[in-house]
Amino acid sequence: MKPSLRGRYFRILYFFAGVIARFILWELVIARVGLRKWARRTRPERFRREAVRFRALAIHMGGVMIKVGQFLSSRLDVLPPEVTDELANLQDEVPAEPYAAIKELAEQELGASLTDKFEWFDESPLAAASLGQVHRARLRLEDEADGFRNVVVKVQRPHIASIVEVDLSALKRVGNWLMRYRPVREHSDVPSLLREFSSTVREEIDYVHEAENAEKFFENFKDDPDVHVPRVVRSYSTLRVLTLEDVFAIKITDYAAITAAGIERGDVANKLLDTYLKQIFEDGFVHADPHPGNLFVTPLDEEGESPRKWKLTFVDFGMTARVPENVRDALREMLIGVGTKDAARVVKSYQQLGMLLPGADLKLIEQAEAQVFDRFWGMSMSELRKTNPDEIRKFAHQYRDLIFSMPFQVPNDLIMLGRTVAILSGMCTGLDPDFNLWNQLAPYARKLIEKEATKGINDWLEELGGMLQNLIALPSQASRVLAQTEGTGLLVQSPQMSRDVRSLTRSVDRLTGGIIFLGLLLGGVLLYNADNIIYGEGMLVAALLSLLWILFARRE
C-alpha cells in the first residue's frame, strides 16, 4: 500500500475510533456513575457534533466517505435524527480533479487524443463528484449518434479504484469493532450491510455496468413520452469513461426556474412519484440515487404556452436497486394496505418483508397502524408538520412499549430502496408543500387490486377449464370402458347391474352439470364485480342454462 493510501486508511480508523471512544465514555461510563440524566440530556447535541465532524471528514477526503454519509443518512431505523438530519444534505460534490489528469486518463481509455475524438471538449467540469466528474463535449459530424452530437463525458478520478478498496478495507475493520457491542450486534448485521454497500460502490466505478443500467432504464420508459433518459454512445464508452447524450436542463430543486418556465411544480411532484411507483412495483429496477443533480425538468414547447409541456429527465445510473419478485409482492401488499387503510394487511407485509424481529407483538403493531391511519391518513405534508406535539406525545405514551422495544429491522435488500424513498419524499414536498402522498397512493393501490383480481380470475378460469375438460370427457371415457369390457367377452346380463350402470352414468352427468353450473356462476360474479359486465352477464346466462339442464334433463 502506498504511503498516501496507508495514511488515508489510518485516518479513517482514527476518526471512528474517536467516535467509539466518546460513545463508551458517555454511554457506558458517565451514565453509570450517577450522571445518567446529564448524559441523556446532552445526547442529542453530542450526536449532532459527531455528525458534523463526519461531514467535514467526508467532504475533505471524498472517495467512499461521501457515499458512507449518504448511506448513514438513510438509516432512520438505527440512527438518531440528529445524525440523519445533519447528513441528509451531504451532496456528492468535491473539488474538481485537474483537467490534465482527467485528459490523460480519458485519452488512455479511448485510445486517442480528445481533440481527435471530439469536435469540442470543455475543460471545465459540468459536475464533480467523489468518484468521477462530468465534462460537456460535442461529437464530430461523422460520429453523430442517433441524431445528437452534444454529449457529456463522465471520467473517473485517477486511482479511484485503489482509494475505494482502501476505504472499504478500513470500514470493514470498523464494522468488526462495532459488532463487539451487543446492542449493535442484536439489531444490525454490520458485516452484511458493509458487503452490500461495498458491492454498490464497486458497481458505481464500473461504467460498463452503468451503461447497461442506462440502456435498461431507457427500455423501461421508452413508451412514456413524459420521461427522458439519455442514450449511451457505446463506441465512446469504456470501464472508466462513459459518454452519454447531453440532457442537462432545469434542476428539479430549482423551484424558481421551474415556475418561471411556466411548469406546475405540483405536476412535477406527481409525475416523479408515479415514475418511482412504476420502477418499484412494475419494473423491479429502480434509479436509486435521486439527488438534485440527477433529476431535471426539461421544457419542450415554446415559452408562453399554457400549460407548458415538459419531460422528467433522469441521469446517472451508477446506483440502482433491483427489487426481486417476492419483495415486490410484499411491497404491493403494503401499498394496498396503506391505500385502503387496512392495518392488518400492512402488518402482513412487514412479516413478508422480514421487517419484524422475533417476538414482535403483531396485535399491538396492528393497533398502532390503525391509530395512525385514523388520525393522519389523507393529510398533506404541510398539515403533518403542523400536528400538535401533545398529540404525538399522547400517541407515544399509548404505545410506549412498542416504541421502546422497536421490533423493526430493515432487511439489506431494502436499505437502498428505503434511502431512495426518503429522498423522494423530500423532493416531492419541496416541489409542492401541499403534496398529498395519500392522494397519489390510493389510486395506484386500486390499480394493483384490479390487476390482482384480474390475475386471480384468469388463473381460476384456467384451472376451471382444465377441470371441466376432464369432467366433460368422463362419460365418454366410462362408455369406452364399458365397450372394452364387452369386447373381452364379459357379458353383463344382470338387469340390476345394468340399472346401476345407467344410474351411475346419470349421476356423473348431473355431477358434471353441477360443477359446470357452479363454475359459470362464480366466474360470472367475479367478472361482473371486476366491471367486465358483458362477459359476466354471458357467464351468468350460461350458468342458468346449465341449471335448467340439470333440473329438467330426461331421467330414464
Coordinates of C-alpha atoms in Angstrom, one line a residue:
M1 CA 0.0 0.0 0.0
K2 CA 1.3 3.4 -1.0
P3 CA 2.2 5.8 1.9
S4 CA -0.6 8.2 1.0
L5 CA -3.1 5.4 0.9
R6 CA -1.8 4.0 4.2
G7 CA -2.3 7.4 5.8
R8 CA -5.8 7.5 4.5
Y9 CA -6.5 4.1 5.9
F10 CA -5.3 5.1 9.4
R11 CA -7.1 8.4 9.3
I12 CA -10.4 6.7 8.8
L13 CA -9.7 4.2 11.6
Y14 CA -8.6 7.1 13.9
F15 CA -11.8 9.0 13.3
F16 CA -14.1 6.1 14.0
A17 CA -12.0 5.0 17.0
G18 CA -12.6 8.5 18.4
V19 CA -16.3 8.3 17.8
I20 CA -16.5 4.9 19.6
A21 CA -14.3 6.0 22.5
R22 CA -16.5 9.1 23.1
F23 CA -19.6 6.9 23.0
I24 CA -18.1 4.5 25.5
L25 CA -17.1 7.4 27.8
W26 CA -20.6 8.9 27.8
E27 CA -23.0 6.0 27.5
L28 CA -21.1 3.2 29.4
V29 CA -19.0 5.2 31.9
I30 CA -20.5 8.6 32.8
A31 CA -24.1 7.2 32.6
R32 CA -23.3 4.5 35.1
V33 CA -21.6 6.6 37.8
G34 CA -24.7 8.5 38.8
L35 CA -24.8 11.0 35.9
R36 CA -27.3 9.2 33.6
K37 CA -29.7 12.2 33.4
W38 CA -26.8 14.5 32.3
A39 CA -25.7 12.0 29.7
R40 CA -29.3 11.7 28.4
R41 CA -29.8 15.5 28.3
T42 CA -26.7 16.2 26.3
R43 CA -27.0 13.2 24.0
P44 CA -28.8 14.9 21.0
E45 CA -26.2 17.7 20.9
R46 CA -23.3 15.2 21.2
F47 CA -24.7 13.1 18.3
R48 CA -25.1 16.2 16.2
R49 CA -21.5 17.2 16.8
E50 CA -20.3 13.7 15.8
A51 CA -22.3 14.0 12.5
V52 CA -20.8 17.5 11.9
R53 CA -17.3 16.0 12.3
F54 CA -18.0 13.2 10.0
R55 CA -19.5 15.6 7.4
A56 CA -16.3 17.6 7.4
L57 CA -14.2 14.4 7.1
A58 CA -16.3 13.2 4.1
I59 CA -16.1 16.5 2.2
H60 CA -12.3 16.7 2.8
M61 CA -11.5 13.1 1.9
G62 CA -14.1 12.4 -0.8
G63 CA -13.9 8.9 -2.1
V64 CA -16.2 6.4 -0.3
M65 CA -16.7 8.7 2.7
I66 CA -19.3 10.8 0.9
K67 CA -21.2 7.6 0.0
V68 CA -21.0 6.5 3.6
G69 CA -22.5 9.7 4.8
Q70 CA -25.4 9.4 2.3
F71 CA -25.8 5.8 3.3
L72 CA -25.9 6.7 7.0
S73 CA -28.5 9.4 6.4
S74 CA -30.9 6.8 5.2
R75 CA -30.6 4.6 8.3
L76 CA -33.6 6.2 10.2
D77 CA -34.2 2.8 11.8
V78 CA -30.9 2.6 13.7
L79 CA -29.5 6.2 13.9
P80 CA -30.9 9.2 15.8
P81 CA -32.5 12.1 13.8
E82 CA -29.6 14.4 15.0
V83 CA -27.3 12.3 12.8
T84 CA -29.5 11.6 9.8
D85 CA -30.7 15.2 9.6
E86 CA -27.2 16.5 9.6
L87 CA -26.1 14.1 6.9
A88 CA -29.3 14.3 4.8
N89 CA -28.0 17.1 2.5
L90 CA -24.4 15.8 2.1
Q91 CA -24.0 16.2 -1.6
D92 CA -21.7 14.1 -3.7
E93 CA -19.7 17.1 -4.7
V94 CA -16.0 17.7 -4.0
P95 CA -13.3 19.9 -5.6
A96 CA -12.7 19.0 -9.3
E97 CA -9.7 17.0 -10.4
P98 CA -7.2 19.0 -12.5
Y99 CA -8.1 18.8 -16.2
A100 CA -4.6 17.4 -17.2
A101 CA -5.2 14.3 -15.0
I102 CA -8.7 13.8 -16.4
K103 CA -7.5 14.3 -20.0
E104 CA -4.7 11.8 -19.6
L105 CA -7.0 9.1 -18.2
A106 CA -9.7 9.7 -20.9
E107 CA -7.2 9.5 -23.7
Q108 CA -5.7 6.4 -22.3
E109 CA -9.2 4.8 -22.2
L110 CA -10.4 6.0 -25.6
G111 CA -7.1 5.2 -27.3
A112 CA -6.8 8.6 -29.0
S113 CA -6.4 12.3 -28.1
L114 CA -9.6 14.2 -27.1
T115 CA -9.1 16.6 -30.0
D116 CA -9.2 13.7 -32.4
K117 CA -12.2 12.0 -30.8
F118 CA -14.3 15.2 -30.2
E119 CA -15.0 18.4 -32.2
W120 CA -15.0 20.2 -28.8
F121 CA -14.3 19.2 -25.2
D122 CA -15.0 21.5 -22.3
E123 CA -12.0 21.7 -19.9
S124 CA -14.2 23.0 -17.1
P125 CA -16.3 20.2 -15.5
L126 CA -20.0 20.4 -15.5
A127 CA -20.1 18.5 -12.2
A128 CA -17.5 17.0 -9.9
A129 CA -18.4 14.0 -7.6
S130 CA -16.4 11.8 -5.3
L131 CA -15.8 9.0 -7.8
G132 CA -15.6 11.0 -11.1
Q133 CA -16.5 14.1 -12.9
V134 CA -18.5 15.1 -16.0
H135 CA -17.4 17.3 -18.9
R136 CA -19.5 18.6 -21.8
A137 CA -18.3 17.7 -25.3
R138 CA -19.5 17.5 -29.0
L139 CA -19.2 14.6 -31.3
R140 CA -17.7 15.1 -34.7
L141 CA -20.3 15.2 -37.5
E142 CA -19.3 11.8 -38.9
D143 CA -19.7 10.3 -35.4
E144 CA -23.2 11.7 -34.8
A145 CA -25.2 9.1 -32.7
D146 CA -28.9 8.7 -33.1
G147 CA -29.5 12.3 -34.2
F148 CA -27.5 14.0 -31.4
R149 CA -24.0 15.4 -31.2
N150 CA -23.9 17.2 -27.8
V151 CA -22.8 14.7 -25.2
V152 CA -21.5 14.6 -21.6
V153 CA -18.3 12.5 -20.9
K154 CA -18.1 11.0 -17.4
V155 CA -14.5 10.3 -16.4
Q156 CA -13.3 8.5 -13.3
R157 CA -10.9 10.2 -10.9
P158 CA -7.4 8.8 -11.3
H159 CA -6.6 5.9 -8.9
I160 CA -10.2 6.0 -7.5
A161 CA -10.4 2.1 -7.6
S162 CA -7.4 1.9 -5.2
I163 CA -8.9 4.6 -3.0
V164 CA -12.2 2.8 -2.9
E165 CA -10.6 -0.5 -1.8
V166 CA -8.6 1.2 1.0
D167 CA -11.7 3.0 2.3
L168 CA -13.7 -0.2 2.2
S169 CA -11.0 -2.1 4.0
A170 CA -10.9 0.5 6.8
L171 CA -14.7 0.4 7.1
K172 CA -14.6 -3.4 7.4
R173 CA -12.3 -3.1 10.4
V174 CA -14.6 -0.5 11.9
G175 CA -17.6 -2.9 11.3
N176 CA -15.8 -5.6 13.3
W177 CA -15.3 -3.2 16.2
L178 CA -19.0 -2.4 16.2
M179 CA -20.1 -6.0 16.3
R180 CA -18.4 -6.4 19.7
Y181 CA -21.1 -4.1 21.2
R182 CA -24.1 -6.3 22.0
P183 CA -27.0 -3.8 21.2
V184 CA -25.4 -3.2 17.7
R185 CA -24.9 -7.0 17.2
E186 CA -28.6 -7.7 18.2
H187 CA -30.2 -5.1 15.9
S188 CA -27.9 -4.9 12.9
D189 CA -25.7 -7.3 10.8
V190 CA -23.0 -4.7 10.2
P191 CA -20.7 -7.0 8.1
S192 CA -23.6 -7.9 5.8
L193 CA -24.5 -4.2 5.5
L194 CA -20.9 -3.4 4.5
R195 CA -20.8 -6.2 2.0
E196 CA -24.0 -4.7 0.4
F197 CA -22.5 -1.2 0.5
S198 CA -19.2 -2.4 -1.0
S199 CA -20.9 -4.1 -3.8
T200 CA -22.9 -1.0 -4.6
V201 CA -19.8 1.3 -4.6
R202 CA -17.8 -1.1 -6.8
E203 CA -20.7 -1.2 -9.3
E204 CA -20.6 2.6 -9.4
I205 CA -17.0 2.7 -10.7
D206 CA -17.8 0.1 -13.4
Y207 CA -19.0 2.4 -16.2
V208 CA -19.8 -0.6 -18.5
H209 CA -22.3 -1.7 -15.8
E210 CA -23.7 1.9 -15.6
A211 CA -24.1 2.0 -19.4
E212 CA -26.2 -1.3 -19.2
N213 CA -28.3 0.3 -16.4
A214 CA -29.0 3.4 -18.5
E215 CA -30.0 1.3 -21.5
K216 CA -32.3 -0.9 -19.4
F217 CA -33.9 2.2 -17.9
F218 CA -34.3 3.7 -21.4
E219 CA -36.2 0.5 -22.4
N220 CA -38.4 0.6 -19.4
F221 CA -39.6 4.1 -20.2
K222 CA -39.3 4.3 -24.0
D223 CA -43.2 4.3 -24.3
D224 CA -43.6 7.1 -21.7
P225 CA -43.5 10.5 -23.6
D226 CA -43.1 12.4 -20.3
V227 CA -39.8 10.7 -19.2
H228 CA -36.5 11.3 -20.9
V229 CA -33.5 9.0 -20.5
P230 CA -30.1 9.8 -22.1
R231 CA -28.8 7.4 -24.8
V232 CA -25.4 5.8 -24.4
V233 CA -22.7 6.3 -27.0
R234 CA -21.1 2.8 -26.7
S235 CA -18.2 3.5 -29.1
Y236 CA -17.0 6.2 -26.8
S237 CA -17.5 4.3 -23.5
T238 CA -15.2 2.1 -21.5
L239 CA -14.8 0.8 -18.0
R240 CA -13.6 4.2 -16.8
V241 CA -15.1 6.6 -19.4
L242 CA -18.9 6.9 -20.2
T243 CA -20.3 9.1 -23.0
L244 CA -24.0 9.9 -22.9
E245 CA -26.4 12.2 -24.7
D246 CA -26.4 15.7 -23.1
V247 CA -29.8 16.1 -21.4
F248 CA -29.0 18.6 -18.7
A249 CA -31.8 21.0 -18.1
I250 CA -33.5 22.7 -15.1
K251 CA -32.5 21.0 -11.8
I252 CA -35.5 19.5 -10.1
T253 CA -34.8 21.6 -6.9
D254 CA -34.5 24.9 -8.8
Y255 CA -38.1 25.8 -8.0
A256 CA -37.9 29.4 -9.2
A257 CA -36.7 28.3 -12.6
I258 CA -39.4 25.6 -12.9
T259 CA -42.1 28.2 -12.1
A260 CA -40.5 30.8 -14.4
A261 CA -40.6 28.2 -17.2
G262 CA -44.4 28.0 -16.8
I263 CA -44.4 24.5 -15.4
E264 CA -46.7 23.5 -12.5
R265 CA -44.4 22.2 -9.7
G266 CA -47.3 20.0 -8.3
D267 CA -47.5 18.2 -11.6
V268 CA -43.7 17.5 -11.5
A269 CA -44.1 16.1 -7.9
N270 CA -46.9 13.8 -9.0
K271 CA -45.0 12.6 -12.1
L272 CA -41.9 12.0 -10.0
L273 CA -43.8 9.7 -7.6
D274 CA -45.6 8.0 -10.5
T275 CA -42.3 7.1 -12.2
Y276 CA -40.9 5.6 -9.0
L277 CA -44.1 3.6 -8.3
K278 CA -43.7 2.1 -11.8
Q279 CA -40.0 1.4 -11.1
I280 CA -40.6 -0.3 -7.8
F281 CA -43.9 -2.2 -8.4
E282 CA -43.8 -3.0 -12.1
D283 CA -40.2 -2.9 -13.4
G284 CA -38.4 -4.1 -10.3
F285 CA -35.5 -1.8 -11.4
V286 CA -35.0 1.5 -9.5
H287 CA -32.9 4.6 -10.1
A288 CA -31.6 4.6 -6.5
D289 CA -29.7 8.0 -6.5
P290 CA -32.4 10.6 -7.0
H291 CA -30.5 13.6 -5.7
P292 CA -31.0 17.1 -7.3
G293 CA -28.0 16.7 -9.6
N294 CA -29.5 13.6 -11.2
L295 CA -33.0 14.8 -12.0
F296 CA -34.1 17.5 -14.4
V297 CA -37.2 19.1 -15.7
T298 CA -36.9 19.7 -19.5
P299 CA -39.3 22.2 -21.1
L300 CA -40.4 21.1 -24.5
D301 CA -42.6 23.7 -26.4
E302 CA -42.3 27.4 -26.7
E303 CA -42.3 29.6 -23.6
G304 CA -45.7 31.2 -23.1
E305 CA -47.7 28.0 -23.9
S306 CA -50.1 27.2 -21.1
P307 CA -49.9 24.6 -19.8
R308 CA -46.3 24.2 -21.0
K309 CA -45.2 20.7 -21.9
W310 CA -42.1 19.2 -20.2
K311 CA -40.3 16.0 -19.5
L312 CA -38.8 14.5 -16.4
T313 CA -35.2 13.6 -17.1
F314 CA -33.0 11.1 -15.3
V315 CA -29.2 10.9 -15.4
D316 CA -26.5 8.9 -13.5
F317 CA -27.4 5.2 -13.4
G318 CA -24.4 4.1 -11.3
M319 CA -26.6 3.3 -8.3
T320 CA -29.6 1.2 -9.0
A321 CA -31.7 -1.2 -6.9
R322 CA -33.3 -4.4 -8.1
V323 CA -36.5 -5.5 -6.4
P324 CA -37.0 -9.3 -6.5
E325 CA -40.5 -10.6 -7.3
N326 CA -41.1 -11.8 -3.8
V327 CA -40.2 -8.4 -2.4
R328 CA -42.4 -6.7 -5.0
D329 CA -45.3 -8.9 -3.9
A330 CA -44.8 -7.9 -0.3
L331 CA -44.4 -4.2 -1.2
R332 CA -47.6 -4.4 -3.2
E333 CA -49.3 -5.8 -0.2
M334 CA -48.0 -2.9 1.9
L335 CA -49.1 -0.3 -0.7
I336 CA -52.6 -1.8 -1.0
G337 CA -52.8 -1.9 2.8
V338 CA -51.8 1.8 3.1
G339 CA -54.1 2.8 0.2
T340 CA -57.1 1.0 1.7
K341 CA -56.2 1.8 5.4
D342 CA -56.0 -1.9 6.1
A343 CA -53.7 -2.1 9.1
A344 CA -53.8 -6.0 9.2
R345 CA -52.6 -6.1 5.6
V346 CA -49.7 -3.7 6.3
V347 CA -48.5 -5.8 9.2
K348 CA -48.7 -8.9 7.0
S349 CA -46.5 -7.1 4.5
Y350 CA -44.0 -6.4 7.3
Q351 CA -43.8 -10.1 8.0
Q352 CA -43.4 -10.9 4.3
L353 CA -40.5 -8.5 4.1
G354 CA -38.8 -9.8 7.2
M355 CA -39.0 -6.4 8.9
L356 CA -40.2 -7.6 12.3
L357 CA -37.9 -9.0 14.9
P358 CA -38.8 -12.3 16.6
G359 CA -41.3 -11.9 19.4
A360 CA -42.8 -8.7 18.0
D361 CA -46.3 -8.0 19.3
L362 CA -48.3 -8.2 16.0
K363 CA -51.6 -7.2 17.6
L364 CA -50.1 -4.1 19.2
I365 CA -48.4 -3.1 15.9
E366 CA -51.7 -3.5 14.0
Q367 CA -53.5 -1.3 16.6
A368 CA -50.8 1.4 16.3
E369 CA -51.0 1.3 12.5
A370 CA -54.8 1.6 12.7
Q371 CA -54.4 4.6 15.0
V372 CA -52.0 6.3 12.6
F373 CA -54.5 5.7 9.7
D374 CA -57.4 7.1 11.7
R375 CA -55.5 10.2 12.7
F376 CA -53.1 11.0 9.9
W377 CA -54.4 9.3 6.7
G378 CA -55.1 11.9 4.0
M379 CA -53.1 14.7 5.5
S380 CA -50.6 16.6 3.3
M381 CA -47.0 17.1 4.4
S382 CA -47.7 20.7 5.4
E383 CA -50.6 19.5 7.6
L384 CA -48.5 16.8 9.1
R385 CA -45.8 19.4 10.1
K386 CA -48.5 21.3 11.9
T387 CA -49.5 18.4 14.1
N388 CA -49.8 19.3 17.7
P389 CA -46.8 17.9 19.7
D390 CA -49.1 17.0 22.5
E391 CA -50.9 14.6 20.2
I392 CA -47.6 13.0 19.2
R393 CA -46.7 12.6 22.9
K394 CA -50.1 11.1 23.6
F395 CA -49.5 8.5 20.8
A396 CA -46.0 7.8 22.1
H397 CA -47.3 7.2 25.6
Q398 CA -50.1 4.9 24.4
Y399 CA -47.6 2.8 22.5
R400 CA -44.5 3.3 24.7
D401 CA -43.9 -0.4 25.0
L402 CA -43.9 -0.8 21.2
I403 CA -41.7 2.3 20.6
F404 CA -39.3 1.3 23.4
S405 CA -38.8 -2.2 22.0
M406 CA -38.5 -1.1 18.4
P407 CA -39.3 -4.5 17.0
F408 CA -38.3 -3.5 13.4
Q409 CA -35.3 -4.2 11.3
V410 CA -34.7 -3.2 7.7
P411 CA -33.5 -6.1 5.5
N412 CA -30.4 -5.5 3.5
D413 CA -32.2 -5.5 0.1
L414 CA -34.5 -2.7 1.3
I415 CA -31.9 -0.3 2.6
M416 CA -31.1 1.4 -0.7
L417 CA -34.8 1.4 -1.6
G418 CA -35.6 3.0 1.8
R419 CA -33.0 5.7 1.2
T420 CA -34.4 6.3 -2.2
V421 CA -38.0 6.7 -0.9
A422 CA -36.8 9.0 1.9
I423 CA -35.1 11.3 -0.6
L424 CA -38.0 11.1 -3.0
S425 CA -40.4 12.1 -0.3
G426 CA -38.4 15.2 0.5
M427 CA -38.2 16.2 -3.2
C428 CA -41.9 15.9 -3.7
T429 CA -42.6 18.0 -0.6
G430 CA -40.0 20.6 -1.8
L431 CA -41.7 20.8 -5.2
D432 CA -45.2 21.1 -3.6
P433 CA -45.5 21.9 0.1
D434 CA -49.1 20.6 -0.1
F435 CA -48.1 17.4 -1.8
N436 CA -50.5 14.7 -0.6
L437 CA -48.9 11.3 -0.7
W438 CA -52.2 9.6 0.1
N439 CA -54.0 11.0 -3.0
Q440 CA -51.2 9.5 -5.1
L441 CA -51.0 6.1 -3.4
A442 CA -54.8 5.4 -3.2
P443 CA -55.4 5.3 -7.0
Y444 CA -52.3 3.2 -7.5
A445 CA -53.4 0.8 -4.8
R446 CA -56.8 0.4 -6.5
K447 CA -54.9 -0.3 -9.8
L448 CA -52.9 -3.0 -8.1
I449 CA -56.1 -4.5 -6.6
E450 CA -57.8 -4.6 -10.0
K451 CA -54.7 -6.3 -11.5
E452 CA -54.7 -8.8 -8.6
A453 CA -58.4 -9.5 -9.1
T454 CA -58.0 -10.0 -12.9
K455 CA -55.0 -12.2 -12.5
G456 CA -56.9 -14.3 -9.9
I457 CA -59.8 -14.6 -12.2
N458 CA -57.6 -15.7 -15.1
D459 CA -55.8 -18.3 -13.1
W460 CA -59.0 -19.6 -11.6
L461 CA -60.7 -19.8 -15.0
E462 CA -57.7 -21.6 -16.5
E463 CA -57.9 -24.2 -13.7
L464 CA -61.6 -24.5 -14.0
G465 CA -61.2 -25.0 -17.8
G466 CA -58.9 -28.0 -17.1
M467 CA -61.4 -29.4 -14.6
L468 CA -64.3 -29.1 -16.9
Q469 CA -62.4 -30.6 -19.8
N470 CA -61.7 -33.7 -17.7
L471 CA -65.3 -33.8 -16.4
I472 CA -66.9 -33.5 -19.8
A473 CA -64.7 -36.4 -21.0
L474 CA -65.7 -38.6 -18.1
P475 CA -69.0 -40.0 -19.6
S476 CA -67.3 -40.9 -22.9
Q477 CA -64.4 -42.5 -21.0
A478 CA -66.9 -44.5 -19.0
S479 CA -68.6 -45.7 -22.2
R480 CA -65.3 -46.7 -23.7
V481 CA -64.5 -48.7 -20.6
L482 CA -67.9 -50.5 -20.8
A483 CA -67.3 -51.1 -24.5
Q484 CA -63.9 -52.6 -23.8
T485 CA -65.4 -54.8 -21.2
E486 CA -67.9 -56.1 -23.7
G487 CA -65.2 -56.7 -26.2
T488 CA -63.4 -59.0 -23.9
G489 CA -66.3 -61.3 -24.0
L490 CA -67.5 -60.5 -20.5
L491 CA -71.3 -60.2 -20.8
V492 CA -73.2 -58.2 -18.2
Q493 CA -76.6 -60.0 -18.1
S494 CA -77.8 -58.8 -14.6
P495 CA -80.7 -56.3 -15.0
Q496 CA -79.9 -54.9 -11.6
M497 CA -76.3 -54.2 -12.7
S498 CA -77.5 -52.6 -15.9
R499 CA -79.8 -50.3 -14.0
D500 CA -76.8 -49.5 -11.6
V501 CA -74.6 -48.6 -14.6
R502 CA -77.3 -46.4 -16.1
S503 CA -77.8 -44.7 -12.7
L504 CA -74.1 -44.2 -12.3
T505 CA -73.9 -42.6 -15.8
R506 CA -76.8 -40.2 -14.9
S507 CA -75.1 -39.3 -11.6
V508 CA -71.9 -38.5 -13.4
D509 CA -73.9 -36.3 -15.9
R510 CA -75.6 -34.5 -13.0
L511 CA -72.3 -34.0 -11.2
T512 CA -70.7 -32.7 -14.3
G513 CA -73.6 -30.3 -14.8
G514 CA -73.5 -29.2 -11.2
I515 CA -69.8 -28.3 -11.4
I516 CA -70.2 -26.5 -14.7
F517 CA -73.1 -24.5 -13.1
L518 CA -71.0 -23.6 -10.1
G519 CA -68.0 -22.7 -12.2
L520 CA -70.1 -20.5 -14.6
L521 CA -71.9 -18.8 -11.6
L522 CA -68.7 -18.0 -9.7
G523 CA -66.9 -16.8 -12.9
G524 CA -69.9 -14.6 -13.8
V525 CA -70.0 -13.0 -10.4
L526 CA -66.2 -12.3 -10.3
L527 CA -66.2 -10.9 -13.8
Y528 CA -69.3 -8.7 -13.0
N529 CA -67.6 -7.3 -9.9
A530 CA -64.4 -6.6 -11.9
D531 CA -66.6 -4.4 -14.2
N532 CA -66.4 -6.9 -17.1
I533 CA -70.1 -6.6 -17.5
I534 CA -70.6 -8.3 -20.9
Y535 CA -68.5 -11.4 -20.1
G536 CA -70.0 -11.5 -16.6
E537 CA -73.6 -11.5 -17.8
G538 CA -72.8 -14.0 -20.5
M539 CA -71.4 -16.5 -18.0
L540 CA -74.4 -15.9 -15.7
V541 CA -76.8 -16.7 -18.5
A542 CA -74.8 -19.9 -19.3
A543 CA -75.0 -20.8 -15.6
L544 CA -78.8 -20.5 -15.7
L545 CA -79.0 -22.8 -18.8
S546 CA -76.8 -25.4 -17.2
L547 CA -79.0 -25.3 -14.1
L548 CA -82.2 -25.8 -16.2
W549 CA -80.5 -28.8 -17.9
I550 CA -79.7 -30.4 -14.6
L551 CA -83.3 -29.9 -13.3
F552 CA -85.2 -31.0 -16.4
A553 CA -82.9 -33.4 -18.3
R554 CA -84.7 -36.6 -19.1
R555 CA -84.2 -39.3 -16.5
E556 CA -84.5 -42.9 -17.5

